[in-house]
Coordinates of C-alpha atoms in Angstrom, one line a residue:
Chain A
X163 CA -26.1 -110.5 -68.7
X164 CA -26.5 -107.5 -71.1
X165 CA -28.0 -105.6 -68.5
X166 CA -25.6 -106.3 -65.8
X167 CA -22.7 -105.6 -68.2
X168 CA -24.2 -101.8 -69.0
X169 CA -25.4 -100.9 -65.1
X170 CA -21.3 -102.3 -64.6
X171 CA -19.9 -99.3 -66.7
X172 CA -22.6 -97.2 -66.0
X173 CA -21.6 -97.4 -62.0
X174 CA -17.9 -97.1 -63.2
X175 CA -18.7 -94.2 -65.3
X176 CA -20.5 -92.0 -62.4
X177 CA -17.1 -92.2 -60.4
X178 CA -16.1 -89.8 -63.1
X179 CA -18.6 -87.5 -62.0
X180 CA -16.5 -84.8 -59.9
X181 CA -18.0 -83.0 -56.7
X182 CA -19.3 -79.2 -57.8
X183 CA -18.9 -80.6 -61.7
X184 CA -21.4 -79.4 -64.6
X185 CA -22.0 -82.5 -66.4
X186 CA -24.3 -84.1 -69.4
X187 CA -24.9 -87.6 -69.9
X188 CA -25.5 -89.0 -73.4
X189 CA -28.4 -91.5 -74.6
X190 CA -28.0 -95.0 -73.6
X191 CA -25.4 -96.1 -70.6
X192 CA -24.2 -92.6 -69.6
X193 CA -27.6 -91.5 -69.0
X194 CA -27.8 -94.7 -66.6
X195 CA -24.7 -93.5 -64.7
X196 CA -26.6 -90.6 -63.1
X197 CA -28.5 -92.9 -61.3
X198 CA -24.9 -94.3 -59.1
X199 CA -23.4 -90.8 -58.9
X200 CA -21.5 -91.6 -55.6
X201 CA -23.1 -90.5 -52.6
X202 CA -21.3 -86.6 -51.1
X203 CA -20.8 -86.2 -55.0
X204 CA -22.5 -82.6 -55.7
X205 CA -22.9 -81.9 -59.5
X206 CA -25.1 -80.6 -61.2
X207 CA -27.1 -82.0 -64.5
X208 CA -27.0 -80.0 -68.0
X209 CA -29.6 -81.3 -70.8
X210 CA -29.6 -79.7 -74.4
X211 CA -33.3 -79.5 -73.9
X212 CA -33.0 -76.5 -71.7
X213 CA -32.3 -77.3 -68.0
X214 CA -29.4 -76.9 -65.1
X215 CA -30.4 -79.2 -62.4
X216 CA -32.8 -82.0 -63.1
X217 CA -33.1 -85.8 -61.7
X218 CA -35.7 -88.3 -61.9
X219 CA -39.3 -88.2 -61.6
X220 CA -40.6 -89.0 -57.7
X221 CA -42.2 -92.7 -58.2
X222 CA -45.6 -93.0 -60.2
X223 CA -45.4 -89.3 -60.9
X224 CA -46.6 -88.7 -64.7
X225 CA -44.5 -86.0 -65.3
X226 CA -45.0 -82.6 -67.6
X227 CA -45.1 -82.2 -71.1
X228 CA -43.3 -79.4 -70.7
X229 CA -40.5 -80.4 -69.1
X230 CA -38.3 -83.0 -70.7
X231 CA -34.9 -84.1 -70.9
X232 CA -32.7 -84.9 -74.3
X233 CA -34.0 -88.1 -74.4
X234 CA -37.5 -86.2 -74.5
X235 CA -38.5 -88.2 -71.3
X236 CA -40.1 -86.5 -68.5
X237 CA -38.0 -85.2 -65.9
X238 CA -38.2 -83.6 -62.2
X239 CA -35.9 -80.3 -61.7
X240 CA -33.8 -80.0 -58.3
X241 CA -33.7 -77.3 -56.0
X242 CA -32.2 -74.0 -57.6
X243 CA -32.8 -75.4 -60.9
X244 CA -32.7 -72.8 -64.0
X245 CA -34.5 -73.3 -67.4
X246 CA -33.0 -71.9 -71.0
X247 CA -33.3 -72.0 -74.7
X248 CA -31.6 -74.4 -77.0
X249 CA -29.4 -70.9 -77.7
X250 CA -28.4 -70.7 -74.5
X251 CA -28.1 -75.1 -73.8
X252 CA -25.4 -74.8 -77.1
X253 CA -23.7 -71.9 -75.4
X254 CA -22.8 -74.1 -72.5
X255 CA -22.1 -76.9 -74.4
X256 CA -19.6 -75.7 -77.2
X257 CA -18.4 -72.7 -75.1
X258 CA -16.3 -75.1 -73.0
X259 CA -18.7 -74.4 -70.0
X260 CA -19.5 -78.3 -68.8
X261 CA -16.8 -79.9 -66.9
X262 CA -17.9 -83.1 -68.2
X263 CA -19.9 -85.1 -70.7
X264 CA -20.3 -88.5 -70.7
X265 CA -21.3 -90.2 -74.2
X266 CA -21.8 -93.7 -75.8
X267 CA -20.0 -95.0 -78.6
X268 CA -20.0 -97.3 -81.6
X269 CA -15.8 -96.5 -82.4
X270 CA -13.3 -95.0 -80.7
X271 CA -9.5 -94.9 -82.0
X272 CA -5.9 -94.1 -80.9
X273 CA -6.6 -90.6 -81.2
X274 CA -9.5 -90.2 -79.5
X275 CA -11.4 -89.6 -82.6
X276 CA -15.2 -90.9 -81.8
X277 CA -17.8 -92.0 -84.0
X278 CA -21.2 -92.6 -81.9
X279 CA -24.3 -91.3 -84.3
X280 CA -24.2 -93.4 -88.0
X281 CA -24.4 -96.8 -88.7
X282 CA -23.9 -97.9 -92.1
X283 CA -27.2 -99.7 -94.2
X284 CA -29.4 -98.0 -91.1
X285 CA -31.6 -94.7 -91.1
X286 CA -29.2 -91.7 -90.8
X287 CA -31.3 -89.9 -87.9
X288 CA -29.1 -87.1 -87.7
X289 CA -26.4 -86.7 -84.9
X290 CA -28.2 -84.0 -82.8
X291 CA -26.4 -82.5 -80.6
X292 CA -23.5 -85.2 -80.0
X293 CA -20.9 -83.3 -82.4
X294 CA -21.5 -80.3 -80.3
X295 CA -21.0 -82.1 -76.9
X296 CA -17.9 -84.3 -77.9
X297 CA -16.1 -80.7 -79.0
X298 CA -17.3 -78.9 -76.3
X299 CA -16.8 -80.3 -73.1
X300 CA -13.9 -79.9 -71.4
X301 CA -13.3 -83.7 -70.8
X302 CA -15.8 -86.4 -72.9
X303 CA -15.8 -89.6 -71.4
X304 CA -16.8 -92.6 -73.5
X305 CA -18.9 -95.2 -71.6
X306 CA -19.5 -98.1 -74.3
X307 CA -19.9 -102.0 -74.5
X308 CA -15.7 -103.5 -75.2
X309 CA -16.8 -105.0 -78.5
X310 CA -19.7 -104.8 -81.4
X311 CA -22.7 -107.7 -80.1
X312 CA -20.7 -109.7 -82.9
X313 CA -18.0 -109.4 -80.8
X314 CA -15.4 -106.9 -83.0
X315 CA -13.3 -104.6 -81.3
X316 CA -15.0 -100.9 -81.0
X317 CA -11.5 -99.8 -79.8
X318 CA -9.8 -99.5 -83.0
X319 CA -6.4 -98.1 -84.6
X320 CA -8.6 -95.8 -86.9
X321 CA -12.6 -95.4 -86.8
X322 CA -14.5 -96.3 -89.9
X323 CA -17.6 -95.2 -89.5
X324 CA -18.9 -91.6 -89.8
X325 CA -17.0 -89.3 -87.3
X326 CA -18.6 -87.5 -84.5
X327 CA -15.8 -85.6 -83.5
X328 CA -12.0 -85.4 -84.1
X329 CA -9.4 -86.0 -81.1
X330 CA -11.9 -85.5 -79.0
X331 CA -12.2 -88.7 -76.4
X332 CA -10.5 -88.2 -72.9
X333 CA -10.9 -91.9 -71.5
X334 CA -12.9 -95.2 -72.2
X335 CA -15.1 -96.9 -70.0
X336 CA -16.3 -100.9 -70.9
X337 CA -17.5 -103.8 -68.7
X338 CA -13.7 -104.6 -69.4
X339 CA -11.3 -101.6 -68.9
X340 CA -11.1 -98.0 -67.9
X341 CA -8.9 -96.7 -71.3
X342 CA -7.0 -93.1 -71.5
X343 CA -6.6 -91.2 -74.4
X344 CA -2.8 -89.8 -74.3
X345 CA -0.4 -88.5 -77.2
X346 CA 1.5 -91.5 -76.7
X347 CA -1.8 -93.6 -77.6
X348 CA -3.9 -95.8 -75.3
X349 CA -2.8 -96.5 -72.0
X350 CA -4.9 -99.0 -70.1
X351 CA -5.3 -98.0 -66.6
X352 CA -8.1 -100.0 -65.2
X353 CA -8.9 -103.8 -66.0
X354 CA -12.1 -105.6 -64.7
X355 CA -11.3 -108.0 -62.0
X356 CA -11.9 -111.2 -63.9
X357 CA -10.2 -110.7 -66.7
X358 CA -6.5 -110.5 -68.0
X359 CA -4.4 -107.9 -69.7
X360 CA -3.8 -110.5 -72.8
X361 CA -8.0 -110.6 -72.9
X362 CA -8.6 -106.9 -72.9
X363 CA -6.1 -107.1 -75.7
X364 CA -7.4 -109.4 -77.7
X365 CA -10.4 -107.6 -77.7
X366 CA -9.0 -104.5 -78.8
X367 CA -7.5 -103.7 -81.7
X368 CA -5.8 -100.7 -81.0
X369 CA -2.3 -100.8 -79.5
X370 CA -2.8 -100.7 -75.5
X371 CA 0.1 -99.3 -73.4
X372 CA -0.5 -100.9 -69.8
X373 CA -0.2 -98.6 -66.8
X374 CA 2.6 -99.1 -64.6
X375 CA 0.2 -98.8 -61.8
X376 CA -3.1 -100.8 -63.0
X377 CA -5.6 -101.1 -61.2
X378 CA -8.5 -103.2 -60.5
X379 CA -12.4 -101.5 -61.5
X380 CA -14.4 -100.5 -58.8
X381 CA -17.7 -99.5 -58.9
Chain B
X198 CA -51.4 -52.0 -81.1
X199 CA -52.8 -55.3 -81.4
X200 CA -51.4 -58.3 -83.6
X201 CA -54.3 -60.9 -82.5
X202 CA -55.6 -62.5 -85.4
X203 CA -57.6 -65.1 -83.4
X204 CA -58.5 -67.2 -86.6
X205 CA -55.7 -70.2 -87.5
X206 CA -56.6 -70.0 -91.0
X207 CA -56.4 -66.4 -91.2
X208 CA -53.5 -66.1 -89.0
X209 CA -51.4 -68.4 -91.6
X210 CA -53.6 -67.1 -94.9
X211 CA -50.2 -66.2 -97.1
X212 CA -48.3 -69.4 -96.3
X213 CA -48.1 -70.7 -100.1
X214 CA -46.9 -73.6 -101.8
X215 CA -42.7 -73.7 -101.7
X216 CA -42.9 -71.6 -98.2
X217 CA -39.9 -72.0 -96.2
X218 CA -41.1 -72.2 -92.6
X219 CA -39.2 -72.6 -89.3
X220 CA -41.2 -74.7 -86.4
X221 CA -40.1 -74.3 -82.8
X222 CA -40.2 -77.5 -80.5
X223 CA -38.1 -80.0 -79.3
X224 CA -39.4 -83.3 -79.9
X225 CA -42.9 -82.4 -79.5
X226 CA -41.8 -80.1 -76.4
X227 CA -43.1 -77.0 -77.1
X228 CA -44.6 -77.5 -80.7
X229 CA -47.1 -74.8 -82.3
X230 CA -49.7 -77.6 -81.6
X231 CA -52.7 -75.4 -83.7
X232 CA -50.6 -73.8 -86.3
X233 CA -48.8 -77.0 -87.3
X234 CA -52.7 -78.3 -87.6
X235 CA -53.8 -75.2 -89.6
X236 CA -50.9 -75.5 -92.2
X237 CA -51.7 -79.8 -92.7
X238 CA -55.7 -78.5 -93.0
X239 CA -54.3 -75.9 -95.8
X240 CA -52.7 -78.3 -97.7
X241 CA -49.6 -76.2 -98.9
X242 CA -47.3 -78.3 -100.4
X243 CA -43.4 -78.3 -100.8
X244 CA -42.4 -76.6 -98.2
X245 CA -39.1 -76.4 -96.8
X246 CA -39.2 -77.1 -93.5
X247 CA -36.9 -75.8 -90.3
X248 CA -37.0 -77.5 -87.0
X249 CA -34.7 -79.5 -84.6
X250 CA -36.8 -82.7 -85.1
X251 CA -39.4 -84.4 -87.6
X252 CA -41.8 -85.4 -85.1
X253 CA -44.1 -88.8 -84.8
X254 CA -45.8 -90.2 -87.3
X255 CA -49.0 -88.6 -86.6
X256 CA -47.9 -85.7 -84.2
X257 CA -45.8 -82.7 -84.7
X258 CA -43.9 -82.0 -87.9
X259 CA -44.5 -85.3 -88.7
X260 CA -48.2 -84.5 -89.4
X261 CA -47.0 -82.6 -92.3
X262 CA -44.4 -85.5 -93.4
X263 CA -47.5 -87.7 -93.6
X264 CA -49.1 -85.5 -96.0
X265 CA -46.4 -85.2 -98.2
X266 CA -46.5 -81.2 -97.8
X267 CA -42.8 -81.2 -97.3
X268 CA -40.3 -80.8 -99.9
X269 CA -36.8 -80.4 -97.8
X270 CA -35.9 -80.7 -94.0
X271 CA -33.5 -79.0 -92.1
X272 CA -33.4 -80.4 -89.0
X273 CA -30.2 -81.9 -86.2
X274 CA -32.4 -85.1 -86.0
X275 CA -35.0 -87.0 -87.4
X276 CA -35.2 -90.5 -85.6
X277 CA -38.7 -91.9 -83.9
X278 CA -40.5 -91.5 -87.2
X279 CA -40.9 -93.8 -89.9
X280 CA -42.9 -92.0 -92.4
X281 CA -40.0 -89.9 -92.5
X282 CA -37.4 -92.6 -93.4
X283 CA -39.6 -93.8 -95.9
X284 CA -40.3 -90.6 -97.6
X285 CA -36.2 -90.1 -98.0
X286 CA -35.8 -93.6 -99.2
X287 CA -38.2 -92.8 -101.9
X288 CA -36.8 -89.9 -103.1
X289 CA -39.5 -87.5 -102.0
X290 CA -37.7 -85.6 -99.4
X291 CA -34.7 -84.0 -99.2
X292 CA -33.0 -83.6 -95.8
X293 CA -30.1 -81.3 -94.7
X294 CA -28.5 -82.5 -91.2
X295 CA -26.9 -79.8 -89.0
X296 CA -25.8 -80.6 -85.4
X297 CA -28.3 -79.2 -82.6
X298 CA -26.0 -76.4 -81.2
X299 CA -25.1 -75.2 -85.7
X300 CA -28.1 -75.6 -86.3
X301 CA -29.5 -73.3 -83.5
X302 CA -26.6 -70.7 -84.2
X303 CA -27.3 -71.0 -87.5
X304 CA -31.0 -69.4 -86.8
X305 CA -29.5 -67.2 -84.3
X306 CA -27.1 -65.6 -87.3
X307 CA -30.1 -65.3 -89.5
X308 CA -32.2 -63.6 -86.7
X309 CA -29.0 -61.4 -85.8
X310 CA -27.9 -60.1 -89.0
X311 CA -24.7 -61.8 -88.8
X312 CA -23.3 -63.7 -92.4
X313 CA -21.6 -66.7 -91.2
X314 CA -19.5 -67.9 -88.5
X315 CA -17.0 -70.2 -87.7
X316 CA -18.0 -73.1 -85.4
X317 CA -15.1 -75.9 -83.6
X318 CA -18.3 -78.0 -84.1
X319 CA -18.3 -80.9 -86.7
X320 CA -14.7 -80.3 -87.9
X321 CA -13.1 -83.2 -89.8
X322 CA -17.2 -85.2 -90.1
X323 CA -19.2 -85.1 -93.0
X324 CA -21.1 -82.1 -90.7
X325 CA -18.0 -80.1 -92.5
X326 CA -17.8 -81.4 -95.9
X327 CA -17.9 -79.0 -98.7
X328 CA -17.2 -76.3 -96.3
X329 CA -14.4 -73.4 -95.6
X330 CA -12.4 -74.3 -92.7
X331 CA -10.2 -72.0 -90.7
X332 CA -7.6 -72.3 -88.2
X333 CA -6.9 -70.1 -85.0
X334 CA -4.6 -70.8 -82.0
X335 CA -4.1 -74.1 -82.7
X336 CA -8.1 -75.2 -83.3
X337 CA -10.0 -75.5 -86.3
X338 CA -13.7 -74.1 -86.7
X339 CA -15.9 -74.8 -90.1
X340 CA -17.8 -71.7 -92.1
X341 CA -21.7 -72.0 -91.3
X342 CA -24.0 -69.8 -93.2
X343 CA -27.1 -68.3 -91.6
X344 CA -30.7 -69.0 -91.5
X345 CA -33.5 -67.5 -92.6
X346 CA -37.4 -68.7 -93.2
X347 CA -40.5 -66.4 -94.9
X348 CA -42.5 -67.9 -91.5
X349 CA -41.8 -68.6 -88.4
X350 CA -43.7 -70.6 -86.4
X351 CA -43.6 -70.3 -82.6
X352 CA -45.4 -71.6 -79.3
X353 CA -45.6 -69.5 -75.8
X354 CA -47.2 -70.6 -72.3
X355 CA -48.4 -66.8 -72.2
X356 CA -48.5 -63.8 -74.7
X357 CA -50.3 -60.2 -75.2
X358 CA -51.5 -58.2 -78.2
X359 CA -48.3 -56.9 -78.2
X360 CA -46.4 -59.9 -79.4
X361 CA -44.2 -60.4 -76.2
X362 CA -44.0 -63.7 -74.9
X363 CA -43.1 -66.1 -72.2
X364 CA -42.5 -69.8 -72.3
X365 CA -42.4 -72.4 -69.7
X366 CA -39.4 -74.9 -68.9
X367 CA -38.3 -76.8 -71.9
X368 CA -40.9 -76.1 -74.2
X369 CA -38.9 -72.9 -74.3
X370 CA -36.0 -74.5 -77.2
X371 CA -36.4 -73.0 -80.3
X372 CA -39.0 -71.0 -80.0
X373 CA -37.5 -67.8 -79.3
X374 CA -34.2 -67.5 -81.4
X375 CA -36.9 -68.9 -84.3
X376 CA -38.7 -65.9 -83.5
X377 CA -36.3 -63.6 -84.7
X378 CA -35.1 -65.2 -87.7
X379 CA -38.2 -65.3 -90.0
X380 CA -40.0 -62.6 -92.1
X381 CA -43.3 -63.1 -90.5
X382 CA -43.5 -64.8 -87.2
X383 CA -46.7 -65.9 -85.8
X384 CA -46.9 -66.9 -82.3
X385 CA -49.4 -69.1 -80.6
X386 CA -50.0 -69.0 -77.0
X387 CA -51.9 -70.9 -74.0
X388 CA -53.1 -68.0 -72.6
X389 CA -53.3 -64.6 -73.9
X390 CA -53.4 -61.7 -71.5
X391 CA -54.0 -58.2 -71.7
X392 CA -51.2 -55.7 -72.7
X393 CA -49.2 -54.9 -69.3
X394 CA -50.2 -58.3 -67.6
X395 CA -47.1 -59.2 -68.6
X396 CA -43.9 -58.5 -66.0
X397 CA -41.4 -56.8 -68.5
X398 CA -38.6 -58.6 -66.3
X399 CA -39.7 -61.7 -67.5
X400 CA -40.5 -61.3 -71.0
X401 CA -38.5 -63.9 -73.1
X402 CA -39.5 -62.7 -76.7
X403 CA -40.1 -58.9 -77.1
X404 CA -43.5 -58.6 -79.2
X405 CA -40.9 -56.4 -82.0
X406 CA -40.2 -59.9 -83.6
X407 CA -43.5 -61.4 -83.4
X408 CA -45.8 -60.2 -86.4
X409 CA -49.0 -62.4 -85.5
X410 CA -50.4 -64.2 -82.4
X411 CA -53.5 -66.1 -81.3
X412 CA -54.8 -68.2 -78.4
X413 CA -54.8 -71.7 -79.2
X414 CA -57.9 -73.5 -79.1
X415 CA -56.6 -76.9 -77.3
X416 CA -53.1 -78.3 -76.4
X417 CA -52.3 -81.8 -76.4
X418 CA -49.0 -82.0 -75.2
X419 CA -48.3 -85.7 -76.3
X420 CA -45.5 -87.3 -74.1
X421 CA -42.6 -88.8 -76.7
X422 CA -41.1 -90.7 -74.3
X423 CA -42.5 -92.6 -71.6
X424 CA -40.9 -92.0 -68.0
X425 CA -38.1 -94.1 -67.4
X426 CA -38.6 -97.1 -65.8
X427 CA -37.3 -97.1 -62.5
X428 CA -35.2 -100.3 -63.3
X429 CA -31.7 -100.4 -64.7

């Protein structure tokens, strides 16, 4: 059920993924979305580990050491592919070069202020580079579960845990709505077919403006 | 001139005890596999350490965690090793986090001369705390200070005797802005080739910043992660 939930907003999170676009894709869902990137969609993949242009591995294909991705998983690059130094990766990132970066998310509030990289009574691991990427792309792209496995709301008036980045969420993607990130607050644009308004509500609990013009998520 | 010292313990003789020393890799990408086994053979202890990652329990940077060589960490992150979390619970290391992309530019200020700059990144998180903030046009950037390390350790696909090197795909990272930030840098290659078999074109570390280099006797190059799995 879990599984079919995250490949659900993964598919709905690769429609973001724009035709000639620079994108990265965070840990966890988003890096599952560029497996459905729509088919005539040309972009091109960014990792902080040093690479434009890089997809899976071919099938049963070990892989080399030397060339990883940010989850330090072997990868395969694409044709016209170019290789750089972390210098160069954080250049991209925070010098507003990607188009796009998808990331997961523990919080997300009204003002787009994210908090994806500290839980409280757990490890801190360090955020890497996910305070870089939510300031630096032009548009960030949450693709989270709706709620917490205890079921509370991740979509909150104000975040309380540790902050990754401050106004920095365009739009939210979840198994049960497809959320923007506007001055006026949260405006719900998409809803999942079975579900209603007053259930994406309930499990919200930020205030949701609804779209004049709402629309059903496809993937 | 000729900067090959081809013996690991002689190559890192004057690390001491309290030595700050920067490690390039990412993960265990691109990790000075022999060096980082030289310094854990030496037994230096409380060192401050600078590199993107901790490593594995047993591989990397970690290698020296286990040991208990390491006093402090600077580092963007430390998950996918437990030694390490048990080491800060206990008191016995001290850890400063600095996102990837500060913590890179932080190196690159060092390496550059430059005193401090003022970074978008980590504005309004605990990345910022403590620190002088500035706004311009509209959008706020936080004060980060350079930095520096007495050693630099570093890992090439191919050097010469001259110090300049060249590093393949992503085991590239750190290596090179690392190289230019540290007293004494001492590089370790796959392969080292004579002076001039090297196209100039394609040099990414000009040998003026590295101050040591040696062949290394045997690479590893441990996978961290497995492939994915080709199911969702």
């Amino acid at each position: 059920m879990r599984k079919y939930k995250r490949e659900f907003i993964a598919r709905r999170a690769a429609r973001e993924i724009r035709d000639g676009s620079y994108v990265n894709l965070g840990l966890g869902i988003p890096v599952l979305a560029g497996r459905f990137i729509p088919d005539g969609v040309d972009a091109v993949l960014i990792s902080e580990s040093g690479i434009q242009g890089f997809g899976t591995l071919p099938p049963k294909h070990k892989g080399d050491p030397d060339l990883i991705n940010a989850a330090k998983e072997p990868v395969a690059l694409t044709s016209g592919a170019s290789l750089f130094s972390s210098l160069d990766a954080y250049t991209i990132i925070r010098g507003g070069h990607l188009d796009l970066c998808i990331l997961g998310g523990l919080e997300v509030d009204e003002r787009g202020n994210l908090a994806n990289w500290m839980l409280p009574g757990r490890m801190v691991n360090g955020m890497g580079g996910a305070m870089d990427l939510a300031c630096g792309a032009k548009r960030v792209v949450v693709a989270m579960e709706h709620t917490t496995p205890a079921k509370k709301p991740k979509i909150l008036k104000n975040c309380t845990l540790p902050l990754t980045g401050l106004n920095v969420v365009h739009r939210i993607i979840t198994e049960l709505a497809v959320i923007d990130v506007t001055t006026q607050g949260l405006l719900l644009r998409e809803i999942a077919s079975e579900v209603s308004v007053d259930q994406v509500c309930r499990d919200t609990e930020a205030d949701l403006k609804v779209d004049k013009d709402l629309k059903i998520i496809q993937v | 001139m000729n900067k090959v010292i081809p013996d690991l313990a002689q190559a890192i003789a004057d690390i001491q005890d309290g030595a700050t020393i920067m490690i390039g890799g990412f993960g265990l990408c691109g990790i000075p596999e022999n060096l980082l086994q030289a310094v854990c053979d030496k037994g230096v202890k409380n060192l401050t350490v600078i590199s993107n990652n901790a490593g594995t329990e047993d591989f990397g940077v970690g290698l020296l965690l286990r040991h208990q060589q390491v006093k402090k960490m600077i580092a963007s992150y430390v998950g996918e090793n437990r030694t390490f979390e048990e080491l800060v619970r206990n008191g016995k290391l001290q850890i400063e986090l600095s996102p990837q992309g500060t913590l890179v530019e932080r190196i690159r200020a060092g390496g550059a001369g430059i005193g401090g700059f003022y970074t978008p990144t980590g504005y309004g998180t605990i990345a910022a705390e403590n620190k002088e903030t500035r706004t311009w046009n509209g959008r706020h950037y936080v004060l980060e200070l350079p930095l520096r390390a007495q050693f630099a350790l570093v890992k090439a696909w191919r050097g010469d005797p001259l110090g300049n090197l060249v590093y393949r795909a992503t085991a590239r990272n750190f290596n090179p802005v690392m190289a230019t930030a540290a007293d004494v840098t001492i590089a370790e290659v796959e392969e080292l080739v004579e002076v001039g078999n090297l196209n100039p074109d394609h040099v990414h570390t000009s040998g003026i910043y590295v101050q040591r280099i040696l062949q290394g006797l045997h690479y590893e190059k441990r996978f961290q992660s497995a492939r994915p799995t080709d199911e969702v």
